[in-house]
mmCIF file of C-alpha atoms in Angstrom:
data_model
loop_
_atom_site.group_PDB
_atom_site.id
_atom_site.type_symbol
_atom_site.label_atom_id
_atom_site.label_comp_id
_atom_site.label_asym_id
_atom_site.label_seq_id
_atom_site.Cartn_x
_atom_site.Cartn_y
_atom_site.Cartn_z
ATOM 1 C CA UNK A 1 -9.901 -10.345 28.979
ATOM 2 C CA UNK A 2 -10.563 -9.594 32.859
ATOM 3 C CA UNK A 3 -13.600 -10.151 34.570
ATOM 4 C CA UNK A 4 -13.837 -6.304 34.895
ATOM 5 C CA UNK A 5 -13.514 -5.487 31.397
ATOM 6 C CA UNK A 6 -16.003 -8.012 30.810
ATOM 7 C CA UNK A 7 -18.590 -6.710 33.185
ATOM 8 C CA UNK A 8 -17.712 -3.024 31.954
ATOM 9 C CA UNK A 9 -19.107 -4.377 28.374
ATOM 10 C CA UNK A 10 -22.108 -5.083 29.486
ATOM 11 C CA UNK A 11 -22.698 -1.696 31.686
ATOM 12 C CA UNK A 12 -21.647 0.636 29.243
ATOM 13 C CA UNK A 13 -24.459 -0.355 27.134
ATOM 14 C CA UNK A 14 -27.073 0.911 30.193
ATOM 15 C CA UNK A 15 -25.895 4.486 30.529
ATOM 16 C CA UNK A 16 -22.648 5.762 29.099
ATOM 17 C CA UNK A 17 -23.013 4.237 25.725
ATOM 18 C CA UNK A 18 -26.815 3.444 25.818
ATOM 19 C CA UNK A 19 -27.972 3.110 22.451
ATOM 20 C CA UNK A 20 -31.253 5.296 22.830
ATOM 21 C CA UNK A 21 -30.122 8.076 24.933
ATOM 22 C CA UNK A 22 -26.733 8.847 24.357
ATOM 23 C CA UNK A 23 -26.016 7.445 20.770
ATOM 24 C CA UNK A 24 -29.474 8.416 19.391
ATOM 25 C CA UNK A 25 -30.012 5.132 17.194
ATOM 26 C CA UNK A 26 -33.219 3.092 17.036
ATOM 27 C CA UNK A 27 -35.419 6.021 17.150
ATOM 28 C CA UNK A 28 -38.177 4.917 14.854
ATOM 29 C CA UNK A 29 -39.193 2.010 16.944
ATOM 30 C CA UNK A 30 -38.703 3.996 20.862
ATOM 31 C CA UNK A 31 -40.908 6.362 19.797
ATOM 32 C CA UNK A 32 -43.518 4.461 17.790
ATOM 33 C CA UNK A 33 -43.489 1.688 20.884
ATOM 34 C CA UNK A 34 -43.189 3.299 23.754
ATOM 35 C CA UNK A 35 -47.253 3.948 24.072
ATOM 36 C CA UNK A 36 -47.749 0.954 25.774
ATOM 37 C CA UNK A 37 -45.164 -0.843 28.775
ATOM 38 C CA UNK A 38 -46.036 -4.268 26.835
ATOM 39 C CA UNK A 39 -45.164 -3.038 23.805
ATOM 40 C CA UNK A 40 -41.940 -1.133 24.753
ATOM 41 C CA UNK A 41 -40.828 -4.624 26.373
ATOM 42 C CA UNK A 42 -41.524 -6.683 23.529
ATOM 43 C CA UNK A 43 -39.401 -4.793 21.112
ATOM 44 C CA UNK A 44 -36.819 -3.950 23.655
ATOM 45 C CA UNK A 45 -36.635 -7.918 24.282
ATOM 46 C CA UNK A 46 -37.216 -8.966 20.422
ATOM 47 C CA UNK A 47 -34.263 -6.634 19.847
ATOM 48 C CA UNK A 48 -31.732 -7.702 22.155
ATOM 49 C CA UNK A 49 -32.900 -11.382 21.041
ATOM 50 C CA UNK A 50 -31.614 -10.435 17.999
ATOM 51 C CA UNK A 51 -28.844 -8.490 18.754
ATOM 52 C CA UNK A 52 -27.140 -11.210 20.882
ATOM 53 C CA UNK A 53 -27.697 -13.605 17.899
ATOM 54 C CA UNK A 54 -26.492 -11.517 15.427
ATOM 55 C CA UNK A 55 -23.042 -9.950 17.401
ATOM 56 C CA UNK A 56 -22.280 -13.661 17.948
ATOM 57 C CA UNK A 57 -22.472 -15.519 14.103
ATOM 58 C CA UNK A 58 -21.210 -12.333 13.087
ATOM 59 C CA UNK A 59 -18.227 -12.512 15.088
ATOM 60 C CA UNK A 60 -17.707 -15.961 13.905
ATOM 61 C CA UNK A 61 -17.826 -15.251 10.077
ATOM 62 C CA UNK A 62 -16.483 -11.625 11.271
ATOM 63 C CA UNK A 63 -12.838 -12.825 9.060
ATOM 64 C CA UNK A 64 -14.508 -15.044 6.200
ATOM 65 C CA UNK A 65 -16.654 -11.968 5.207
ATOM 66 C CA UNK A 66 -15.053 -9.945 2.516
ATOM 67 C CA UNK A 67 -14.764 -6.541 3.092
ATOM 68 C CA UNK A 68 -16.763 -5.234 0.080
ATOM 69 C CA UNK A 69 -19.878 -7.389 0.746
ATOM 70 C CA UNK A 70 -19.606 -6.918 4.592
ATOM 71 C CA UNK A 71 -22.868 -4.786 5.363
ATOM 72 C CA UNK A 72 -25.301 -6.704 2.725
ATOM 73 C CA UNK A 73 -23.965 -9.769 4.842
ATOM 74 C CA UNK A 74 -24.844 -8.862 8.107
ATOM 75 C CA UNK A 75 -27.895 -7.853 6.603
ATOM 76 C CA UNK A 76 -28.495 -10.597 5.658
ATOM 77 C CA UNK A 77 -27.659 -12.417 9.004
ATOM 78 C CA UNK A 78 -29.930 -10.045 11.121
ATOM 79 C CA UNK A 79 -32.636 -10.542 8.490
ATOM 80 C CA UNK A 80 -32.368 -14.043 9.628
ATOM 81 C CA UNK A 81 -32.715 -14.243 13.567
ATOM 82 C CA UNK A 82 -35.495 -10.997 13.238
ATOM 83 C CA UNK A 83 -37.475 -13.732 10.842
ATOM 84 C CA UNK A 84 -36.856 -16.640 13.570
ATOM 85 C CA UNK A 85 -38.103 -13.774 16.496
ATOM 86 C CA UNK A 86 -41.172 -12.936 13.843
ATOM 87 C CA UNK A 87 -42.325 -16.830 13.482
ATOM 88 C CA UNK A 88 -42.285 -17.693 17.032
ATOM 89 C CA UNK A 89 -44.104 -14.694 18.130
ATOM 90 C CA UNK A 90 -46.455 -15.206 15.595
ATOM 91 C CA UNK A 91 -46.640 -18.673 16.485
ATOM 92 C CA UNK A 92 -46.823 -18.418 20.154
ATOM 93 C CA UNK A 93 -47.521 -14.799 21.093
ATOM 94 C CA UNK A 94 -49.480 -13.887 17.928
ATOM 95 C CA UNK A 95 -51.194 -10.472 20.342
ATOM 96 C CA UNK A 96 -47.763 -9.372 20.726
ATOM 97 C CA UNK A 97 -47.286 -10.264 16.935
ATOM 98 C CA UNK A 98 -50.058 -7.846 16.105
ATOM 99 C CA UNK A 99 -49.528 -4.993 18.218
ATOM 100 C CA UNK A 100 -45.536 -4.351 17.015
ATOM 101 C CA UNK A 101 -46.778 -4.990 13.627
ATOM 102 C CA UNK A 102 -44.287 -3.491 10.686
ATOM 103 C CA UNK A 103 -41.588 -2.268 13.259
ATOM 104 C CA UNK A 104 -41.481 -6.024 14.673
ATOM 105 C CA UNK A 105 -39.560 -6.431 10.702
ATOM 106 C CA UNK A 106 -37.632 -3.292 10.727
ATOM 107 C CA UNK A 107 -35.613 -4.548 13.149
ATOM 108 C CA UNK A 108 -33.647 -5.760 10.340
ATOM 109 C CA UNK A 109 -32.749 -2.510 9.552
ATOM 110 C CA UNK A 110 -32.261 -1.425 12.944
ATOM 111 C CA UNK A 111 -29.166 1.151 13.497
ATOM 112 C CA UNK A 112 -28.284 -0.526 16.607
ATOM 113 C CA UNK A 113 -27.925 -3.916 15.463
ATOM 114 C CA UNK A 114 -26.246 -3.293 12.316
ATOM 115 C CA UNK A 115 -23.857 -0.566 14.209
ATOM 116 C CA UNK A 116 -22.906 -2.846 16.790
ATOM 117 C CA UNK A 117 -22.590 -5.596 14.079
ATOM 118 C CA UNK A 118 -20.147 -3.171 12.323
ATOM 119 C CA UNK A 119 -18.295 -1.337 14.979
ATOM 120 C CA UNK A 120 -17.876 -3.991 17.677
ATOM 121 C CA UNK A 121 -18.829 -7.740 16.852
ATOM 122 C CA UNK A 122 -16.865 -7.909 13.740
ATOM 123 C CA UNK A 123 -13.644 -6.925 15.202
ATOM 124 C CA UNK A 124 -14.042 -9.152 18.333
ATOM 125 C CA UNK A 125 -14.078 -12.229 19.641
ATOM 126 C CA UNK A 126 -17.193 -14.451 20.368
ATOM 127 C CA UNK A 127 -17.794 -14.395 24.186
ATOM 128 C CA UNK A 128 -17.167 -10.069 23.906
ATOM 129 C CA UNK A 129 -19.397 -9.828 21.475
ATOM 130 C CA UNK A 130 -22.093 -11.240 23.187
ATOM 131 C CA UNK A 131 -21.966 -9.343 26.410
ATOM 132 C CA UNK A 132 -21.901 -6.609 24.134
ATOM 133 C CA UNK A 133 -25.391 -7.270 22.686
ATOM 134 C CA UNK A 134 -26.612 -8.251 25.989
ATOM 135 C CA UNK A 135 -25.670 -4.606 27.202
ATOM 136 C CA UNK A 136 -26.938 -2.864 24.282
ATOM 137 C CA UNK A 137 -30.131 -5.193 24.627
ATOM 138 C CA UNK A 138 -30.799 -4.403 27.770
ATOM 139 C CA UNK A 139 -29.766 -1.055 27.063
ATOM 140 C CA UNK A 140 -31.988 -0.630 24.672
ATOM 141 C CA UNK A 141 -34.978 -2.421 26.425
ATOM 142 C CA UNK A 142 -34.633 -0.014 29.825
ATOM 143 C CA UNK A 143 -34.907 2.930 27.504
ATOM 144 C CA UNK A 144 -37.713 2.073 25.926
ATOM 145 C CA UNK A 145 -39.516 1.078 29.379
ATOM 146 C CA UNK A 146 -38.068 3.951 30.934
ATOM 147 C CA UNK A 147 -40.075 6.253 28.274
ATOM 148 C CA UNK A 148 -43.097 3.816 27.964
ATOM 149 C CA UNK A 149 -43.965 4.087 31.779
ATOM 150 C CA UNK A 150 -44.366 7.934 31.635
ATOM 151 C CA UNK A 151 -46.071 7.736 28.860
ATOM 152 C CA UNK A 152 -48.513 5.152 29.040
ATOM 153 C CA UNK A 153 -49.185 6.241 33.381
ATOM 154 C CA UNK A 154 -49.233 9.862 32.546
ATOM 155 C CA UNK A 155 -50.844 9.791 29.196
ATOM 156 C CA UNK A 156 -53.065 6.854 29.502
ATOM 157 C CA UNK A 157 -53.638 6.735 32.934
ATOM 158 C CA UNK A 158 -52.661 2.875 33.220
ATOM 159 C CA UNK A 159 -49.630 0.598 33.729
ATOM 160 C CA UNK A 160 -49.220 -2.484 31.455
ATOM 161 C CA UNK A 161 -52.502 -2.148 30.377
ATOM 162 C CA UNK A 162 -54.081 -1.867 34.315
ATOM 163 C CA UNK A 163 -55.896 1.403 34.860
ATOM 164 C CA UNK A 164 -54.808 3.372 37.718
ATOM 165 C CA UNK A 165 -57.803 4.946 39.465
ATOM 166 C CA UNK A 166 -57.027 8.204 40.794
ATOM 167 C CA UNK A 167 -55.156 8.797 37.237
ATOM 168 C CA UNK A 168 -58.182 8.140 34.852
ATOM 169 C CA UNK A 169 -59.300 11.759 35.141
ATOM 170 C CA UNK A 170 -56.552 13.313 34.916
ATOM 171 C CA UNK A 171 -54.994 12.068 31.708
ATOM 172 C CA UNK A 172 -52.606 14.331 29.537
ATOM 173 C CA UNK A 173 -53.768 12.660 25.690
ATOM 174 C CA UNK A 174 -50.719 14.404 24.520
ATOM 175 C CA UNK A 175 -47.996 12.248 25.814
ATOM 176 C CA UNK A 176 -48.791 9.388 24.185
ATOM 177 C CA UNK A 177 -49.328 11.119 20.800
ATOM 178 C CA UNK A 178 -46.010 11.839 18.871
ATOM 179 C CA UNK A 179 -45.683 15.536 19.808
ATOM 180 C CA UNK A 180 -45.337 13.920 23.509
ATOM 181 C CA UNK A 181 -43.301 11.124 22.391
ATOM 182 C CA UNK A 182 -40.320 13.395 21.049
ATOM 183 C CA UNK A 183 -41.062 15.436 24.197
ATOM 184 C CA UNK A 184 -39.916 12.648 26.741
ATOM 185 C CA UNK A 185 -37.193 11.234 24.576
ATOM 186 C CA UNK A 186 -35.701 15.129 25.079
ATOM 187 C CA UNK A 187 -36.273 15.095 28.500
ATOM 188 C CA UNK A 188 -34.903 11.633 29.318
ATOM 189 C CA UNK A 189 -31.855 12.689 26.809
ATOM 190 C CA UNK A 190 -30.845 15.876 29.130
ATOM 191 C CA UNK A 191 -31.623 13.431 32.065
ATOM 192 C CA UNK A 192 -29.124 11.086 30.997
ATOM 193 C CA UNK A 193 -26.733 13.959 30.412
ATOM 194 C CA UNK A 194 -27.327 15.056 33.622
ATOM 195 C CA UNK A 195 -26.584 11.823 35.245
ATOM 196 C CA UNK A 196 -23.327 10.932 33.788
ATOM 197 C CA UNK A 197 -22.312 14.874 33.956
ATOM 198 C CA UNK A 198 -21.583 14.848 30.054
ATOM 199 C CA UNK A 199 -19.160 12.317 30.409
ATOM 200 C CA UNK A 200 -20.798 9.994 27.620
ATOM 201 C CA UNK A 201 -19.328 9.283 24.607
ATOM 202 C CA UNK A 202 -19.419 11.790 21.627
ATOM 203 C CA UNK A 203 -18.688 11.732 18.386
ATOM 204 C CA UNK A 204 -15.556 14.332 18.016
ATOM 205 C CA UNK A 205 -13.545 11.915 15.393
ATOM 206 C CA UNK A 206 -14.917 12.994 12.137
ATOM 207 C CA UNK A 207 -12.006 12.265 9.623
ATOM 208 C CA UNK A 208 -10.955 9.024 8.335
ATOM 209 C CA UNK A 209 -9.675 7.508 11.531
ATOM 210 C CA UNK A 210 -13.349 7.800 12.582
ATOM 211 C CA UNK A 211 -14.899 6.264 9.355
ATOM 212 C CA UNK A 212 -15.675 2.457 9.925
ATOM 213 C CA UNK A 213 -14.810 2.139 6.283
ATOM 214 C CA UNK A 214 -11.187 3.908 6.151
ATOM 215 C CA UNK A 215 -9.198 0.142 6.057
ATOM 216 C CA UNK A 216 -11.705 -0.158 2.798
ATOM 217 C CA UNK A 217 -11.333 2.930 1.105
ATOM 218 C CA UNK A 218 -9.555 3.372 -1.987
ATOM 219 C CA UNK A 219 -10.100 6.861 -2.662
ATOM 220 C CA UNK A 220 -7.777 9.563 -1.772
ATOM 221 C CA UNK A 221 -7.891 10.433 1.961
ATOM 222 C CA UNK A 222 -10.814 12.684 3.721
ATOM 223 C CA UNK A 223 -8.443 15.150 4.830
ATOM 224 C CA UNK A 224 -6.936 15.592 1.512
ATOM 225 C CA UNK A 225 -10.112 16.131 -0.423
ATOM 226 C CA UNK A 226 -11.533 18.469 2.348
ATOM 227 C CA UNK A 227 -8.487 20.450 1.994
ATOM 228 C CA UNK A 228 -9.366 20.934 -1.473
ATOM 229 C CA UNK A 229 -12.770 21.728 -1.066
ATOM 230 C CA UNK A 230 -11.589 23.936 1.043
ATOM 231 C CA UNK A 231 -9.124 25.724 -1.618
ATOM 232 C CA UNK A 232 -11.864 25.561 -4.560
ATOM 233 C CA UNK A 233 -14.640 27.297 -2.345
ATOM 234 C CA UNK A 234 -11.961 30.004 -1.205
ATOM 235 C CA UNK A 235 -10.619 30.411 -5.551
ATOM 236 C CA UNK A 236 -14.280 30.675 -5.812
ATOM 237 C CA UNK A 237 -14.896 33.583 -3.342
ATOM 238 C CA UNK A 238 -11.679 35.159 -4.525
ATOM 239 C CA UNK A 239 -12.846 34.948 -8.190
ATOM 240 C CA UNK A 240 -16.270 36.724 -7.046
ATOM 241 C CA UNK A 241 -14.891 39.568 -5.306
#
């Protein structure tokens, strides 16, 4: 692989494929971390910790894996390095520990992780996979700072915890609650879409070539059984009229 393409793994994570703004995943933790810069970074770095881990054993075991048992697996994998991330921080950084709390675990369950686990790490090779989770990681991370810092400056009239004088009076409470939360991620969504003039990715492949588990499935094909959906509904309808 060229140097370019290498480079353009790592980018695409930051804007035209970033995982918060343009493919909507790990929404649960932006919005329920992104009160606080401190706490934004933590996950965002906790995350990409993980992520990096995870793409890479996963890319390793990507063809001893069977096919069936594929997901619990990298379950299983992720549960692993987000355990590893949860000891040390509680044994090192135990304030950090306590302020993530329960979403510091859910990263197990995180749909970036596991997506990028399924989409790109188990269909390529080591070094690839990597820069791929240290895109997404820092895509990820930038997101969540990106929202943090209006929130916590605006709504909380500080930065990283350090007031900011001639903000203190004129607070807005309701950015850092979640009504405000879901407020910035829409406005940072249509900012992003703004930036790259639409030109992120979108979903637009919803049959089976689209499905990550097509080369799995053994029932008859999407397109066949919409098709006769399709004819039941309109026997139905005829039968009614």
């Amino acid at each position: 692989m060229k140097e370019q393409n290498k480079l353009s793994i790592i980018l695409k994570g930051l804007l035209l494929e970033n995982p918060v703004f343009v493919l909507v995943l790990g929404t649960c933790p932006t919005l329920a971390t992104t009160t606080s810069v401190i706490g934004a970074l933590s996950m965002g770095l906790a995350a990409a910790a993980v992520l990096i881990c995870s793409n890479v054993v996963i890319s390793l075991l990507g063809k001893i894996i069977p096919d069936k048992v594929r997901i619990p697996c990298y379950i299983v994998i992720i549960a692993g390095f987000v355990t590893l991330v949860q000891m040390l921080m509680h044994a090192y950084l135990p304030e950090l520990y306590e302020l993530l709390g329960i979403y510091l675990a859910l990263i197990t369950v995180n749909c970036i992780i596991l997506g990028r686990a399924e989409m790109f790490a188990s269909k390529n090779g080591v070094l690839e996979s990597a820069l791929d989770g240290v895109g997404m990681g820092l895509g990820f991370t930038l997101a969540l700072l990106a929202m943090a810092t209006v929130r916590e400056v605006f709504g909380n009239g500080s930065f990283a915890g350090f007031a900011i004088p001639f903000l203190e009076n004129y607070r807005i409470d309701f950015l850092i609650k979640p009504p405000g939360g879901f407020l910035i991620f829409g406005v940072m969504i249509a900012i992003v879409n703004a930036a790259t003039k639409c030109k992120a990715i979108k979903k637009k492949d919803f049959g089976c070539e689209g499905c990550p588990s097509a080369s799995v499935c053994r029932a008859k094909p999407c397109a066949a059984a919409d098709e006769n959906l399709t004819t039941k509904v309109g026997n139905t309808q005829k039968e009614e009229k």
